[in-house]
C-alpha positions as a LaTeX table, in Angstrom:
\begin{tabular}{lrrr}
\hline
Residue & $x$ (\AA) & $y$ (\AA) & $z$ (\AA) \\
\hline
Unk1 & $-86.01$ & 1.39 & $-19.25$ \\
Unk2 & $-84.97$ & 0.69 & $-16.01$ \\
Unk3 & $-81.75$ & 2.76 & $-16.51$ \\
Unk4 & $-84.52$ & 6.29 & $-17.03$ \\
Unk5 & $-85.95$ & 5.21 & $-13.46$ \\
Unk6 & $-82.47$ & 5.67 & $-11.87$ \\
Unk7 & $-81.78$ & 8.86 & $-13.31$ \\
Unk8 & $-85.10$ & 10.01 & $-12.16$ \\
Unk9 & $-84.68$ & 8.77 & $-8.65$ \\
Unk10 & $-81.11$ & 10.09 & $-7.98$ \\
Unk11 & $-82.63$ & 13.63 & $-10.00$ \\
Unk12 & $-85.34$ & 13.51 & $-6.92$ \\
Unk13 & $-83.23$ & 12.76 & $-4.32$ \\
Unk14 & $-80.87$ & 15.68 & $-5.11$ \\
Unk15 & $-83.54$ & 17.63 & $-5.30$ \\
Unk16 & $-84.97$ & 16.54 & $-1.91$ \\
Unk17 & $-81.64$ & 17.61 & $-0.60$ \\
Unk18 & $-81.47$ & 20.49 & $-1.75$ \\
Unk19 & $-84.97$ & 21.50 & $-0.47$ \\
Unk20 & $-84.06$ & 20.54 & 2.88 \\
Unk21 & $-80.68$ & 22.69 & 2.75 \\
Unk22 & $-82.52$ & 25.30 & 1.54 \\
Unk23 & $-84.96$ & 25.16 & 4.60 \\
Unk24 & $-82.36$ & 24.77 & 7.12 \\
Unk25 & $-80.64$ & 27.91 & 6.03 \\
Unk26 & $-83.33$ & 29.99 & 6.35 \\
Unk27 & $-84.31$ & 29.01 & 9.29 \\
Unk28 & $-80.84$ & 29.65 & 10.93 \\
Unk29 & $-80.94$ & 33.03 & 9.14 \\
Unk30 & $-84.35$ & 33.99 & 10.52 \\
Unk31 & $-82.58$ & 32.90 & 14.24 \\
Unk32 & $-79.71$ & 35.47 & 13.03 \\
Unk33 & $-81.55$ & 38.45 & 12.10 \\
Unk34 & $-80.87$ & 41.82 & 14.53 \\
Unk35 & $-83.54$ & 42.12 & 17.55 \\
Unk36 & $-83.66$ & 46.38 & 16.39 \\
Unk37 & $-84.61$ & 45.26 & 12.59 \\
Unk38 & $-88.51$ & 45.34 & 11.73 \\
Unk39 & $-90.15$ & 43.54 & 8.84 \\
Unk40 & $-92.02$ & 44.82 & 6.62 \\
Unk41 & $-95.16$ & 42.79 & 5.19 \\
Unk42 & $-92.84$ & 41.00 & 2.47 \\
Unk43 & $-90.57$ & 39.54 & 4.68 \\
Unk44 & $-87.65$ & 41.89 & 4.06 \\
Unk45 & $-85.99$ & 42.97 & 7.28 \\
Unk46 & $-84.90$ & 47.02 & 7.43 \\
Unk47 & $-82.52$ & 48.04 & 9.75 \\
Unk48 & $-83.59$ & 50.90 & 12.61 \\
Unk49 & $-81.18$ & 52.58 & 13.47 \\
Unk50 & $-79.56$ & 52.45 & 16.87 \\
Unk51 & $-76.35$ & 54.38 & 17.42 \\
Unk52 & $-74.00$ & 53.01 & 20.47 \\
Unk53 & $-72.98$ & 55.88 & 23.36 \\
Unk54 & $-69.48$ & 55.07 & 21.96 \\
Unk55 & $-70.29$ & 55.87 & 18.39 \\
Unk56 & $-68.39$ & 59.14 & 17.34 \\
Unk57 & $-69.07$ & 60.64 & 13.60 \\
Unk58 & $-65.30$ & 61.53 & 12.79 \\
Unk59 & $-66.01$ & 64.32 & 10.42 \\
Unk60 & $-68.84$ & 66.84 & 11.04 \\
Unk61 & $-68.81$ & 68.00 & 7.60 \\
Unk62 & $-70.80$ & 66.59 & 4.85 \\
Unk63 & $-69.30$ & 65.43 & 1.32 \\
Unk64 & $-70.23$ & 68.10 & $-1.11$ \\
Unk65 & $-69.26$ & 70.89 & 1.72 \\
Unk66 & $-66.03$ & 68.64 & 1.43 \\
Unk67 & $-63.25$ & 71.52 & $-0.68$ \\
Unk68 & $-59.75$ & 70.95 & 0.99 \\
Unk69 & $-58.23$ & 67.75 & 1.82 \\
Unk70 & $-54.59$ & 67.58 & 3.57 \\
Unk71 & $-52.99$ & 64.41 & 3.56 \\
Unk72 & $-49.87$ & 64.39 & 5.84 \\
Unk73 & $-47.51$ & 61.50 & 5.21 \\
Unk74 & $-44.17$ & 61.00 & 7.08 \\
Unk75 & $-42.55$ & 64.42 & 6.82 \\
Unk76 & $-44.73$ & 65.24 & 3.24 \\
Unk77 & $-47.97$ & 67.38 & 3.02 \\
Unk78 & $-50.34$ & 67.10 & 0.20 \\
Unk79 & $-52.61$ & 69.49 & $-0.23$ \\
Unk80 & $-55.97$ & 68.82 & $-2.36$ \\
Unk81 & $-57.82$ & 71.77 & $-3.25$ \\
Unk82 & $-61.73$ & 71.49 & $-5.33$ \\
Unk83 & $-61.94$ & 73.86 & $-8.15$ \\
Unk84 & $-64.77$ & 74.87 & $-10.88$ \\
Unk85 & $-63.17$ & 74.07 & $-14.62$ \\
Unk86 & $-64.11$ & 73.74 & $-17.91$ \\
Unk87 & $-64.46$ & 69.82 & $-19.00$ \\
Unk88 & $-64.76$ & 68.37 & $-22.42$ \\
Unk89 & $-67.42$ & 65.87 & $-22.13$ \\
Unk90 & $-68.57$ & 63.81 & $-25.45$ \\
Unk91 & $-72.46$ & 63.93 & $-25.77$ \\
Unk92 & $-73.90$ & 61.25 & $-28.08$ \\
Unk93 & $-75.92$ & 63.29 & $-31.02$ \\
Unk94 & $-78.68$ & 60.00 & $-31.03$ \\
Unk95 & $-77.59$ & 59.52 & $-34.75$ \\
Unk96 & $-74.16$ & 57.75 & $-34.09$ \\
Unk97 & $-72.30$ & 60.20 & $-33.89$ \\
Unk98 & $-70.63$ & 62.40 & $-30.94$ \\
Unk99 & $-69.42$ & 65.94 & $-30.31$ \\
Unk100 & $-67.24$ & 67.50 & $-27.40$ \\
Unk101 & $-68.70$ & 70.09 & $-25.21$ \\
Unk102 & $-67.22$ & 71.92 & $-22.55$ \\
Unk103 & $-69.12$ & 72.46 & $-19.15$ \\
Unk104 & $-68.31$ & 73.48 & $-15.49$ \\
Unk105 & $-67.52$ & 70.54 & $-13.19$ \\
Unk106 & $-65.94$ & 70.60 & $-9.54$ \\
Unk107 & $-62.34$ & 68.64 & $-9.89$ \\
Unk108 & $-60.09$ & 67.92 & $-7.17$ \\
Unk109 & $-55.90$ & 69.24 & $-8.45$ \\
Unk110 & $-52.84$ & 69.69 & $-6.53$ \\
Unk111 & $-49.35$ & 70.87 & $-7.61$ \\
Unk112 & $-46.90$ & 68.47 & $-8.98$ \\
Unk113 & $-49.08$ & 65.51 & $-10.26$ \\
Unk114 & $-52.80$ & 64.88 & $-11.96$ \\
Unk115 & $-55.25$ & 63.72 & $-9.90$ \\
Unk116 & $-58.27$ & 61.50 & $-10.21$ \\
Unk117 & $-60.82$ & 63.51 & $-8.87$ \\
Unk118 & $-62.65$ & 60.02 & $-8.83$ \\
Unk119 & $-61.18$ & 58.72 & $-6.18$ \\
Unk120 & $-60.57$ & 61.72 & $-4.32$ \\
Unk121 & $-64.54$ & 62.28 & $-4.13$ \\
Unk122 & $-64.52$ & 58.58 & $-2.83$ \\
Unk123 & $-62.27$ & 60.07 & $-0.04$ \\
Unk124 & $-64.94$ & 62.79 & 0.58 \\
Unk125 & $-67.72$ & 60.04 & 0.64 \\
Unk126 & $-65.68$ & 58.09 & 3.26 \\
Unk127 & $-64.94$ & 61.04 & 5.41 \\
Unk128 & $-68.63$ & 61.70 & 5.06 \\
Unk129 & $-69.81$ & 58.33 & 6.64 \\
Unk130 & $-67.26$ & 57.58 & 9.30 \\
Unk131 & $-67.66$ & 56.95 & 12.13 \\
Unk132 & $-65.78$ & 54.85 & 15.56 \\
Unk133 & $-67.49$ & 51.71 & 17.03 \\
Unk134 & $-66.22$ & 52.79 & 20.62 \\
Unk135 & $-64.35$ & 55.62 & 22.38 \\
Unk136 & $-61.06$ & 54.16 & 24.23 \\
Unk137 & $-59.34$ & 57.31 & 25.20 \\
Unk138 & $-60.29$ & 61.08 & 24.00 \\
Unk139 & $-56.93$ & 62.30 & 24.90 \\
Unk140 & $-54.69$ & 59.89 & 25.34 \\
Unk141 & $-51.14$ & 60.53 & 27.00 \\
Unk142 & $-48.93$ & 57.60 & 25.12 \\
Unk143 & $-50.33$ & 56.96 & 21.76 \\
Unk144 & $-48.07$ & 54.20 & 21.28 \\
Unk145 & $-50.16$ & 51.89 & 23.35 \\
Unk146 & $-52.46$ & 52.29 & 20.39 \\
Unk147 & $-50.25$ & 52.33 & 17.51 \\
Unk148 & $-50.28$ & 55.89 & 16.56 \\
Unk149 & $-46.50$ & 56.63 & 17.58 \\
Unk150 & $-46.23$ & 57.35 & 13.48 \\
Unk151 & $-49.56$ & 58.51 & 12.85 \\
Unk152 & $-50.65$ & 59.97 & 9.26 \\
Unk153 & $-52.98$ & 62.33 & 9.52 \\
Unk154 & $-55.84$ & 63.75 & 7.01 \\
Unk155 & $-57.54$ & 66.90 & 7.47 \\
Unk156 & $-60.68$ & 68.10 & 5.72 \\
Unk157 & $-62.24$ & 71.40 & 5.43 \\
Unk158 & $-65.00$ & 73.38 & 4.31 \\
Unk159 & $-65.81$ & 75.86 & 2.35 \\
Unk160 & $-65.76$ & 77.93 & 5.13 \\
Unk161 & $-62.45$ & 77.28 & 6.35 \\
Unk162 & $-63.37$ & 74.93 & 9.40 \\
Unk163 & $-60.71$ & 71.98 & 9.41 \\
Unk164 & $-61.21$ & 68.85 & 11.26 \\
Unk165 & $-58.53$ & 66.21 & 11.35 \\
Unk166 & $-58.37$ & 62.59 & 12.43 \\
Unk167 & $-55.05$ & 60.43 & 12.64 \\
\hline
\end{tabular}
């Protein structure tokens, strides 16, 4: 009998620690949350946004305008173009079974190798959404100070023709 009460008592006591972990941590979180967040009535915190002087979008072109990508490594140019193809897609019938159909879809290709237009998209997305947490130089006149002495470059353009490149 008296071997239950233990149990129970070291149970609690973990459980009393616990609690007061739990309470300490979010109390230091509360201390940690951004001044430029609001919350709403439930507690959760949404960001505002605030954009620094210093903050630069790198790419002024959004993702889906996104149809030529040039990636320039050491002395070797890819060049990724989007296209409209036919894909084979399987579509489930409901009953088990499946059948291929072919519809148009916009794939990324270059000459030489396949590509997975997967991550190439990704690429788009991340051209999309970057941007620079501060402005050092705009033209700088030795770009080794910075590391860029054997710079790759990418270049993106639009539909349109418009490049714009970042190193």
């Amino acid at each position: 009998m008296m071997k239950n009460w233990k149990k129970i008592a070291i149970l609690g006591g973990v459980l009393v620690v616990f609690l007061v972990a739990f309470i300490v941590l979010s109390g230091t979180q509360k201390k940690q949350t951004p001044q430029s967040a609001s919350a709403t009535p439930w507690g959760q915190v949404t960001p505002t946004p605030s954009a620094s002087v210093d903050e630069v979008k790198l790419v002024d072109i959004p993702k889906d305008q996104i149809t030529k990508i040039t990636l320039k490594r050491e002395g070797q140019d890819i060049v990724l173009t989007q296209a409209e193809r036919d894909v084979e897609k399987l579509v489930d019938n409901g009953d088990g079974t499946s059948k291929k159909t072919t519809e148009k879809a916009k794939v990324w290709e270059t000459t030489g190798f396949s590509v997975d237009s997967t991550a190439v998209d990704d690429m788009a997305a991340s051209a999309d959404t970057a941007t620079t947490k501060r402005l050092i130089d705009e033209s700088p006149k030795d770009v080794t100070i910075y590391g860029l002495d054997k710079a790759l470059a990418t270049t993106f353009a639009s539909g349109d023709g418009k490049p714009v490149s970042y190193t």
